[in-house]
Backbone as CSV, one residue per row, in Angstrom:
resi,resn,N_x,N_y,N_z,CA_x,CA_y,CA_z,C_x,C_y,C_z
1,VAL,231.147,-12.526,178.938,232.200,-11.614,178.529,233.049,-12.304,177.471
2,GLU,233.252,-11.617,176.344,234.116,-12.136,175.297,235.167,-11.081,174.969
3,VAL,236.389,-11.525,174.767,237.504,-10.621,174.506,238.277,-11.119,173.294
4,CYS,238.769,-10.187,172.493,239.539,-10.535,171.290,241.027,-10.584,171.639
5,LEU,241.633,-11.742,171.452,243.078,-11.905,171.610,243.643,-12.528,170.339
6,ASN,244.693,-11.908,169.817,245.359,-12.439,168.616,244.381,-12.639,167.471
7,GLY,243.404,-11.705,167.368,242.468,-11.739,166.253,241.351,-12.750,166.391
8,VAL,241.204,-13.355,167.576,240.176,-14.389,167.786,239.331,-14.022,168.995
9,TRP,237.999,-14.029,168.815,237.103,-13.817,169.946,237.060,-15.068,170.803
10,GLY,237.051,-14.861,172.097,236.934,-15.980,173.023,236.364,-15.518,174.344
11,THR,236.041,-16.461,175.198,235.429,-16.146,176.493,236.494,-15.982,177.573
12,VAL,236.020,-15.640,178.761,236.875,-15.473,179.937,236.438,-16.489,180.980
13,PHE,237.405,-17.185,181.543,237.063,-18.199,182.546,236.791,-17.529,183.883
14,GLY,235.899,-18.123,184.661,235.405,-17.484,185.877,236.268,-17.617,187.116
15,ASP,237.431,-18.289,187.048,238.303,-18.380,188.219,238.696,-16.989,188.701
16,PHE,238.483,-16.716,189.981,238.878,-15.451,190.622,238.166,-14.235,190.031
17,TRP,237.122,-14.452,189.244,236.375,-13.346,188.628,235.701,-12.530,189.723
18,SER,235.924,-11.216,189.725,235.482,-10.401,190.851,234.861,-9.089,190.383
19,THR,234.354,-8.346,191.344,233.753,-7.038,191.044,234.750,-6.107,190.364
20,ASN,236.005,-6.125,190.785,237.013,-5.275,190.143,237.146,-5.589,188.656
21,ASP,237.089,-6.866,188.311,237.160,-7.269,186.906,235.940,-6.766,186.145
22,ALA,234.781,-6.877,186.792,233.548,-6.403,186.158,233.587,-4.901,185.944
23,VAL,234.138,-4.161,186.896,234.260,-2.700,186.766,235.068,-2.336,185.527
24,VAL,236.158,-3.055,185.305,237.005,-2.771,184.137,236.247,-3.043,182.837
25,VAL,235.519,-4.158,182.793,234.744,-4.486,181.589,233.715,-3.396,181.298
26,CYS,232.969,-2.970,182.316,231.938,-1.946,182.114,232.553,-0.626,181.668
27,ASN,233.651,-0.233,182.304,234.313,1.010,181.909,234.832,0.934,180.482
28,GLN,235.378,-0.216,180.103,235.884,-0.383,178.738,234.765,-0.249,177.713
29,LEU,233.562,-0.646,178.105,232.405,-0.550,177.215,231.704,0.810,177.308
30,ASN,232.300,1.717,178.104,231.716,3.056,178.310,230.311,2.983,178.898
31,ILE,230.131,2.020,179.812,228.878,1.855,180.539,229.173,2.088,182.019
32,SER,228.233,2.657,182.724,228.436,2.919,184.142,228.837,1.640,184.880
33,SER,229.871,1.756,185.711,230.342,0.607,186.492,229.922,0.694,187.956
34,ALA,229.068,1.664,188.274,228.678,1.885,189.675,228.025,0.653,190.283
35,ASP,227.252,-0.073,189.475,226.570,-1.270,189.971,227.128,-2.540,189.340
36,ALA,228.397,-2.485,188.919,228.988,-3.631,188.223,228.921,-4.889,189.090
37,THR,228.474,-5.966,188.476,228.350,-7.247,189.170,229.062,-8.320,188.367
38,ALA,229.919,-9.085,189.036,230.641,-10.183,188.401,229.863,-11.481,188.615
39,LEU,229.646,-12.222,187.551,228.893,-13.472,187.617,229.687,-14.588,186.946
40,GLY,229.625,-15.774,187.493,230.310,-16.923,186.916,229.354,-17.992,186.471
41,SER,229.892,-19.184,186.289,229.084,-20.373,185.951,228.203,-20.150,184.731
42,ALA,228.746,-19.434,183.726,228.027,-19.211,182.459,226.623,-18.672,182.702
43,TYR,226.534,-17.609,183.494,225.246,-17.038,183.903,224.340,-16.761,182.708
44,PHE,224.905,-16.259,181.615,224.114,-15.955,180.423,224.257,-17.042,179.355
45,GLY,224.676,-18.209,179.774,224.844,-19.321,178.852,226.300,-19.498,178.459
46,PRO,226.695,-20.734,178.148,228.085,-20.997,177.774,228.415,-20.475,176.390
47,GLY,229.636,-19.987,176.224,230.112,-19.571,174.909,230.599,-20.759,174.111
48,THR,231.169,-20.473,172.964,231.741,-21.521,172.116,233.123,-21.083,171.667
49,GLY,233.889,-22.011,171.183,235.201,-21.673,170.651,236.243,-21.503,171.744
50,ALA,237.122,-20.538,171.543,238.272,-20.358,172.425,237.877,-19.800,173.788
51,ILE,238.659,-20.165,174.782,238.632,-19.506,176.095,239.943,-18.744,176.178
52,ASN,239.874,-17.430,176.086,241.081,-16.631,175.896,241.782,-16.221,177.183
53,MET,241.052,-16.121,178.286,241.657,-15.612,179.505,241.221,-16.437,180.713
54,ASP,242.153,-16.614,181.638,241.868,-17.289,182.911,242.645,-16.559,184.011
55,ASN,242.239,-16.777,185.248,242.930,-16.187,186.400,243.115,-14.681,186.239
56,VAL,242.022,-14.009,185.906,242.074,-12.560,185.694,242.103,-11.842,187.046
57,PHE,243.040,-10.922,187.195,243.129,-10.100,188.404,243.219,-8.637,187.991
58,CYS,242.210,-7.851,188.315,242.195,-6.419,188.023,242.131,-5.631,189.328
59,SER,242.699,-4.437,189.312,242.566,-3.550,190.475,241.285,-2.733,190.389
60,GLY,240.741,-2.636,189.174,239.545,-1.844,188.932,239.833,-0.536,188.234
61,SER,241.116,-0.169,188.135,241.494,1.107,187.514,242.025,0.952,186.099
62,GLU,242.171,-0.277,185.627,242.706,-0.516,184.287,241.748,0.009,183.210
63,GLU,242.300,0.399,182.069,241.478,0.920,180.971,240.798,-0.191,180.195
64,GLN,241.412,-1.344,180.127,240.802,-2.471,179.430,241.209,-3.772,180.103
65,LEU,240.459,-4.815,179.814,240.634,-6.083,180.524,242.025,-6.667,180.307
66,THR,242.579,-6.480,179.114,243.891,-7.045,178.829,245.020,-6.311,179.548
67,ASP,244.715,-5.202,180.220,245.717,-4.529,181.060,245.856,-5.207,182.416
68,CYS,244.906,-6.076,182.742,244.930,-6.791,184.021,245.865,-8.000,183.928
69,THR,246.216,-8.540,185.065,246.986,-9.781,185.086,246.077,-10.944,184.694
70,PHE,246.543,-11.799,183.804,245.753,-12.960,183.409,246.656,-14.027,182.806
71,SER,246.091,-15.196,182.629,246.789,-16.308,181.989,246.045,-16.706,180.723
72,GLU,246.799,-17.055,179.700,246.181,-17.542,178.462,246.083,-19.062,178.451
73,THR,246.701,-19.734,179.409,246.596,-21.189,179.508,245.550,-21.527,180.557
74,HIS,244.840,-22.622,180.353,243.750,-22.977,181.254,243.388,-24.437,181.113
75,ASN,242.592,-24.925,182.044,241.999,-26.271,181.956,240.494,-26.140,182.161
76,CYS,239.909,-25.170,181.453,238.537,-24.721,181.716,237.535,-25.282,180.716
77,ALA,236.267,-25.177,181.114,235.149,-25.517,180.232,234.221,-24.311,180.153
78,HIS,233.450,-24.215,179.083,232.573,-23.061,178.889,231.449,-22.975,179.922
79,SER,231.225,-24.049,180.648,230.211,-23.999,181.710,230.619,-23.048,182.826
80,GLU,231.865,-22.596,182.810,232.347,-21.686,183.843,232.703,-20.317,183.277
81,ASP,232.161,-19.969,182.116,232.425,-18.665,181.505,232.001,-17.528,182.431
82,ALA,232.786,-16.468,182.413,232.511,-15.289,183.243,231.529,-14.352,182.543
83,SER,230.728,-13.652,183.351,229.741,-12.701,182.845,229.767,-11.436,183.691
84,VAL,229.091,-10.409,183.183,229.037,-9.119,183.875,227.656,-8.504,183.702
85,ILE,227.146,-7.887,184.743,226.004,-6.978,184.640,226.528,-5.600,185.020
86,CYS,226.433,-4.646,184.087,226.978,-3.313,184.322,225.981,-2.389,185.006
87,ILE,224.742,-2.451,184.611,223.708,-1.587,185.180,222.691,-2.469,185.866
88,ASP,222.311,-2.078,187.057,221.333,-2.866,187.810,219.978,-2.784,187.132
89,THR,219.680,-3.837,186.368,218.397,-3.879,185.652,217.311,-4.533,186.492
90,GLN,217.668,-4.920,187.732,216.715,-5.644,188.569,216.144,-4.760,189.678
91,SER,216.157,-3.459,189.498,215.736,-2.555,190.559,214.260,-2.725,190.916
92,ASN,213.476,-3.312,190.022,212.062,-3.535,190.315,211.808,-4.936,190.849
93,CYS,212.876,-5.624,191.239,212.774,-6.988,191.737,213.082,-6.972,193.227
94,THR,212.122,-7.346,194.046,212.317,-7.337,195.497,212.432,-8.767,196.011
95,ASP,213.256,-8.953,197.032,213.516,-10.280,197.555,212.220,-11.002,197.922
96,GLY,212.110,-12.234,197.457,210.936,-13.047,197.740,209.845,-12.954,196.691
97,GLU,209.949,-11.975,195.782,208.946,-11.820,194.725,209.005,-13.019,193.781
98,VAL,207.865,-13.439,193.296,207.816,-14.529,192.320,207.106,-14.068,191.053
99,ARG,207.414,-14.733,189.962,206.735,-14.484,188.692,206.689,-15.789,187.911
100,LEU,205.807,-15.835,186.916,205.695,-16.995,186.049,206.164,-16.609,184.654
101,ALA,206.990,-17.457,184.047,207.573,-17.151,182.745,207.237,-18.241,181.733
102,ASP,207.029,-17.798,180.493,206.907,-18.676,179.327,205.693,-19.607,179.348
103,GLY,204.649,-19.221,180.081,203.392,-19.971,180.019,202.516,-19.443,178.894
104,LEU,201.420,-20.123,178.634,200.489,-19.687,177.590,199.668,-18.492,178.038
105,ASN,199.573,-18.296,179.376,198.868,-17.139,179.918,199.461,-16.807,181.277
106,ASP,198.879,-15.836,181.957,199.440,-15.353,183.220,199.242,-16.311,184.385
107,THR,198.516,-17.402,184.176,198.221,-18.309,185.282,199.101,-19.558,185.277
108,GLU,200.080,-19.615,184.390,200.956,-20.781,184.346,202.338,-20.362,183.872
109,GLY,203.316,-21.187,184.187,204.652,-20.897,183.700,205.743,-21.425,184.619
110,ARG,206.968,-21.174,184.187,208.140,-21.508,184.994,208.209,-20.554,186.187
111,VAL,208.460,-21.094,187.362,208.530,-20.264,188.565,209.897,-19.589,188.631
112,GLU,209.879,-18.273,188.757,211.115,-17.516,188.943,210.991,-16.701,190.224
113,LEU,212.074,-16.687,190.982,212.102,-16.113,192.323,213.203,-15.064,192.403
114,CYS,212.925,-13.947,193.070,213.913,-12.881,193.235,214.658,-13.062,194.552
115,VAL,215.979,-13.163,194.457,216.838,-13.250,195.635,217.999,-12.272,195.449
116,ASP,218.190,-11.393,196.410,219.267,-10.396,196.348,219.195,-9.572,195.064
117,GLY,217.969,-9.268,194.635,217.781,-8.415,193.473,217.982,-9.084,192.136
118,VAL,218.125,-10.404,192.118,218.371,-11.131,190.867,217.329,-12.233,190.708
119,TRP,216.714,-12.300,189.527,215.758,-13.366,189.243,216.498,-14.684,189.024
120,GLY,215.919,-15.761,189.521,216.451,-17.093,189.301,215.325,-18.110,189.351
121,THR,215.657,-19.350,189.099,214.636,-20.391,189.039,214.624,-21.229,190.310
122,VAL,213.699,-22.190,190.349,213.529,-23.103,191.476,213.703,-24.524,190.949
123,CYS,214.496,-25.318,191.643,214.694,-26.710,191.223,213.484,-27.548,191.628
124,ASP,213.185,-28.560,190.821,211.933,-29.299,191.005,212.010,-30.461,191.997
125,ASP,213.149,-30.653,192.675,213.218,-31.711,193.685,212.171,-31.467,194.770
126,LEU,211.343,-32.452,195.025,210.269,-32.414,196.036,209.144,-31.444,195.670
127,TRP,209.183,-30.871,194.474,208.179,-29.890,194.043,206.865,-30.584,193.740
128,GLY,205.763,-30.021,194.247,204.461,-30.633,194.017,203.330,-29.633,194.114
129,ASN,202.123,-30.136,194.327,200.941,-29.272,194.306,200.877,-28.315,195.504
130,SER,201.383,-28.734,196.662,201.370,-27.837,197.824,202.231,-26.609,197.564
131,GLU,203.366,-26.820,196.927,204.254,-25.712,196.600,203.606,-24.810,195.545
132,ALA,202.921,-25.432,194.588,202.225,-24.657,193.556,201.126,-23.792,194.171
133,GLN,200.438,-24.314,195.151,199.379,-23.538,195.821,199.949,-22.259,196.432
134,VAL,201.119,-22.375,197.042,201.736,-21.206,197.671,202.114,-20.167,196.619
135,VAL,202.695,-20.616,195.508,203.062,-19.683,194.434,201.833,-18.966,193.895
136,CYS,200.792,-19.726,193.625,199.572,-19.127,193.069,198.964,-18.119,194.047
137,ARG,198.932,-18.484,195.326,198.407,-17.565,196.340,199.253,-16.293,196.397
138,GLN,200.576,-16.447,196.350,201.466,-15.288,196.409,201.236,-14.345,195.224
139,LEU,200.849,-14.908,194.094,200.600,-14.107,192.893,199.181,-13.548,192.845
140,GLY,198.379,-13.854,193.860,197.012,-13.371,193.870,196.085,-14.168,192.993
141,LEU,196.497,-15.367,192.617,195.684,-16.247,191.782,195.025,-17.304,192.665
142,ASN,194.022,-17.939,192.135,193.345,-18.995,192.874,194.302,-20.158,193.095
143,SER,194.446,-20.566,194.341,195.381,-21.645,194.649,194.712,-23.015,194.681
144,GLU,193.388,-23.037,194.706,192.682,-24.322,194.718,192.901,-25.034,193.382
145,GLY,193.327,-26.259,193.467,193.557,-27.037,192.253,194.867,-26.737,191.563
146,ALA,195.745,-25.945,192.200,197.039,-25.622,191.599,197.860,-26.894,191.398
147,ILE,198.587,-26.924,190.307,199.380,-28.105,189.953,200.846,-27.699,189.840
148,GLY,201.703,-28.450,190.521,203.143,-28.241,190.396,203.721,-29.163,189.336
149,VAL,204.520,-28.625,188.452,205.147,-29.424,187.392,206.656,-29.217,187.435
150,GLY,207.393,-30.170,186.901,208.849,-30.108,186.905,209.437,-30.370,185.539
151,SER,210.727,-30.734,185.548,211.442,-31.092,184.319,211.340,-30.012,183.255
152,ALA,211.382,-28.744,183.703,211.359,-27.599,182.781,210.193,-27.691,181.798
153,THR,209.010,-27.991,182.320,207.804,-28.076,181.487,207.606,-26.811,180.664
154,TYR,207.963,-25.669,181.229,207.792,-24.391,180.531,209.114,-23.845,179.997
155,GLY,210.023,-24.748,179.698,211.314,-24.348,179.150,212.334,-24.097,180.244
156,GLN,213.584,-24.153,179.855,214.667,-23.952,180.800,214.958,-22.474,180.990
157,GLY,215.108,-22.078,182.250,215.509,-20.718,182.540,217.001,-20.528,182.313
158,VAL,217.490,-19.338,182.615,218.911,-19.041,182.535,219.350,-18.409,183.856
159,GLY,220.634,-18.387,184.067,221.160,-17.751,185.264,221.117,-18.661,186.465
160,LEU,220.819,-18.080,187.614,220.914,-18.785,188.882,219.713,-19.695,189.145
161,ILE,219.975,-20.766,189.851,218.928,-21.600,190.441,218.966,-21.293,191.931
162,HIS,217.959,-20.589,192.420,218.046,-20.033,193.768,217.795,-21.040,194.884
163,ILE,216.757,-21.879,194.740,216.403,-22.765,195.850,216.041,-24.151,195.334
164,ASP,216.138,-25.118,196.243,215.876,-26.523,195.928,215.206,-27.163,197.144
165,ASP,214.687,-28.367,196.939,214.058,-29.135,198.024,213.010,-28.305,198.766
166,VAL,212.175,-27.604,198.012,211.125,-26.782,198.619,210.023,-27.690,199.149
167,GLN,209.627,-27.458,200.384,208.526,-28.224,200.986,207.593,-27.263,201.708
168,CYS,206.349,-27.194,201.230,205.330,-26.305,201.796,204.174,-27.145,202.352
169,ASP,203.503,-26.592,203.340,202.263,-27.205,203.808,201.122,-26.891,202.847
170,GLY,201.262,-25.764,202.135,200.239,-25.351,201.187,199.481,-24.122,201.616
171,ASP,199.609,-23.753,202.914,198.868,-22.594,203.407,199.775,-21.383,203.672
172,GLU,201.055,-21.489,203.312,201.976,-20.357,203.490,201.610,-19.221,202.540
173,SER,201.988,-18.009,202.937,201.663,-16.835,202.112,202.680,-16.607,201.004
174,ASP,203.891,-17.151,201.150,204.912,-17.004,200.103,205.912,-18.147,200.213
175,LEU,206.728,-18.308,199.170,207.673,-19.428,199.126,208.698,-19.366,200.244
176,PHE,209.100,-18.157,200.646,210.079,-18.033,201.711,209.541,-18.541,203.052
177,GLY,208.218,-18.733,203.133,207.632,-19.293,204.337,207.724,-20.804,204.392
178,CYS,208.162,-21.418,203.290,208.324,-22.869,203.225,209.761,-23.240,203.594
179,SER,209.998,-24.506,203.809,211.368,-24.960,204.014,212.019,-25.188,202.649
180,TYR,213.305,-24.911,202.572,214.034,-25.060,201.311,215.525,-25.001,201.603
181,THR,216.335,-25.316,200.611,217.775,-25.161,200.717,218.277,-24.320,199.555
182,THR,219.331,-23.575,199.805,219.946,-22.784,198.733,221.093,-23.545,198.084
183,ASN,221.420,-24.715,198.633,222.437,-25.575,198.017,221.732,-26.584,197.116
184,HIS,222.273,-26.812,195.951,221.603,-27.727,195.024,222.613,-28.375,194.091
185,ASN,222.168,-29.444,193.450,222.964,-30.098,192.408,222.128,-30.162,191.134
186,CYS,221.360,-29.098,190.885,220.364,-29.079,189.812,220.904,-28.411,188.558
187,ILE,220.238,-28.678,187.463,220.449,-27.966,186.210,219.102,-27.416,185.764
188,HIS,219.118,-26.523,184.779,217.871,-25.871,184.387,216.860,-26.815,183.744
189,ALA,217.296,-28.016,183.366,216.342,-29.015,182.874,215.401,-29.476,183.975
190,GLU,215.694,-29.086,185.222,214.862,-29.442,186.372,214.087,-28.240,186.914
191,ASP,213.955,-27.184,186.138,213.232,-25.995,186.611,211.773,-26.327,186.908
192,ALA,211.290,-25.786,188.014,209.915,-26.034,188.464,208.939,-25.043,187.827
193,GLY,207.698,-25.488,187.670,206.649,-24.627,187.136,205.337,-24.859,187.876
194,VAL,204.350,-24.034,187.589,203.030,-24.201,188.193,201.936,-23.923,187.170
195,GLN,200.777,-24.504,187.455,199.547,-24.210,186.722,198.514,-23.774,187.751
196,CYS,198.152,-22.505,187.727,197.134,-21.979,188.629,195.788,-21.962,187.898
197,VAL,194.717,-21.943,188.647,193.382,-21.858,188.062,192.964,-20.400,188.061
198,GLU,192.659,-19.873,186.900,192.272,-18.467,186.797,190.933,-18.231,187.511
199,PRO,190.833,-17.215,188.371,189.575,-16.924,189.048,188.422,-16.794,188.065
200,GLY,187.318,-17.460,188.381,186.147,-17.397,187.494,186.083,-18.571,186.532
201,ASN,187.198,-19.320,186.422,187.229,-20.458,185.506,187.098,-21.797,186.233
202,GLU,186.820,-21.736,187.548,186.632,-22.980,188.282,185.329,-23.648,187.835
203,CYS,185.296,-24.938,187.978,184.041,-25.625,187.700,183.776,-26.605,188.829
204,THR,182.516,-26.966,188.992,182.138,-27.947,189.987,181.696,-29.209,189.278
205,HIS,181.765,-30.295,189.985,181.474,-31.583,189.388,180.089,-31.612,188.762
206,GLY,180.021,-32.045,187.500,178.740,-32.161,186.820,178.384,-30.938,186.040
């Protein structure tokens, strides 16, 4: 979210950022606010330049964001910029669903996981081949010979990092069947990925 104050565009700090604030932003943009979602921690990436607003408090009925209570002074960083999703664009995303992003083909890529209707990434702590096997199996791909990779091999994702410290036996049907934590100290430079073997492309020794 960026707002113009005193002729200068700047971001909004995420302290106390709430659904009511998101509703006002969506209404101001003449977009439906029925599914307005408030997001922090620079969900769509950090802004640059000024941070114009902090400690924003809206009732949800204001015509524009500057009608809400806010402070122009702050001790903020852009890593905490506030964001908004006005329309639920994730309606085709079901909890536990996985997908691969930014690979050269459909059998490899950064692992992205749907939690609470929002796509996010997986941190690579403890990530390995057993975890890759589960992802490949969940996607209907051959899991034999699956390789787990880390350090954002397929590029850094954006938004939330949903789970960390994933540990699978390798025979689970989906990632939610493995042990994991939703608490993490990760950044997107640690996003996990997989390389699955495309059915029909297996080879035997010799």
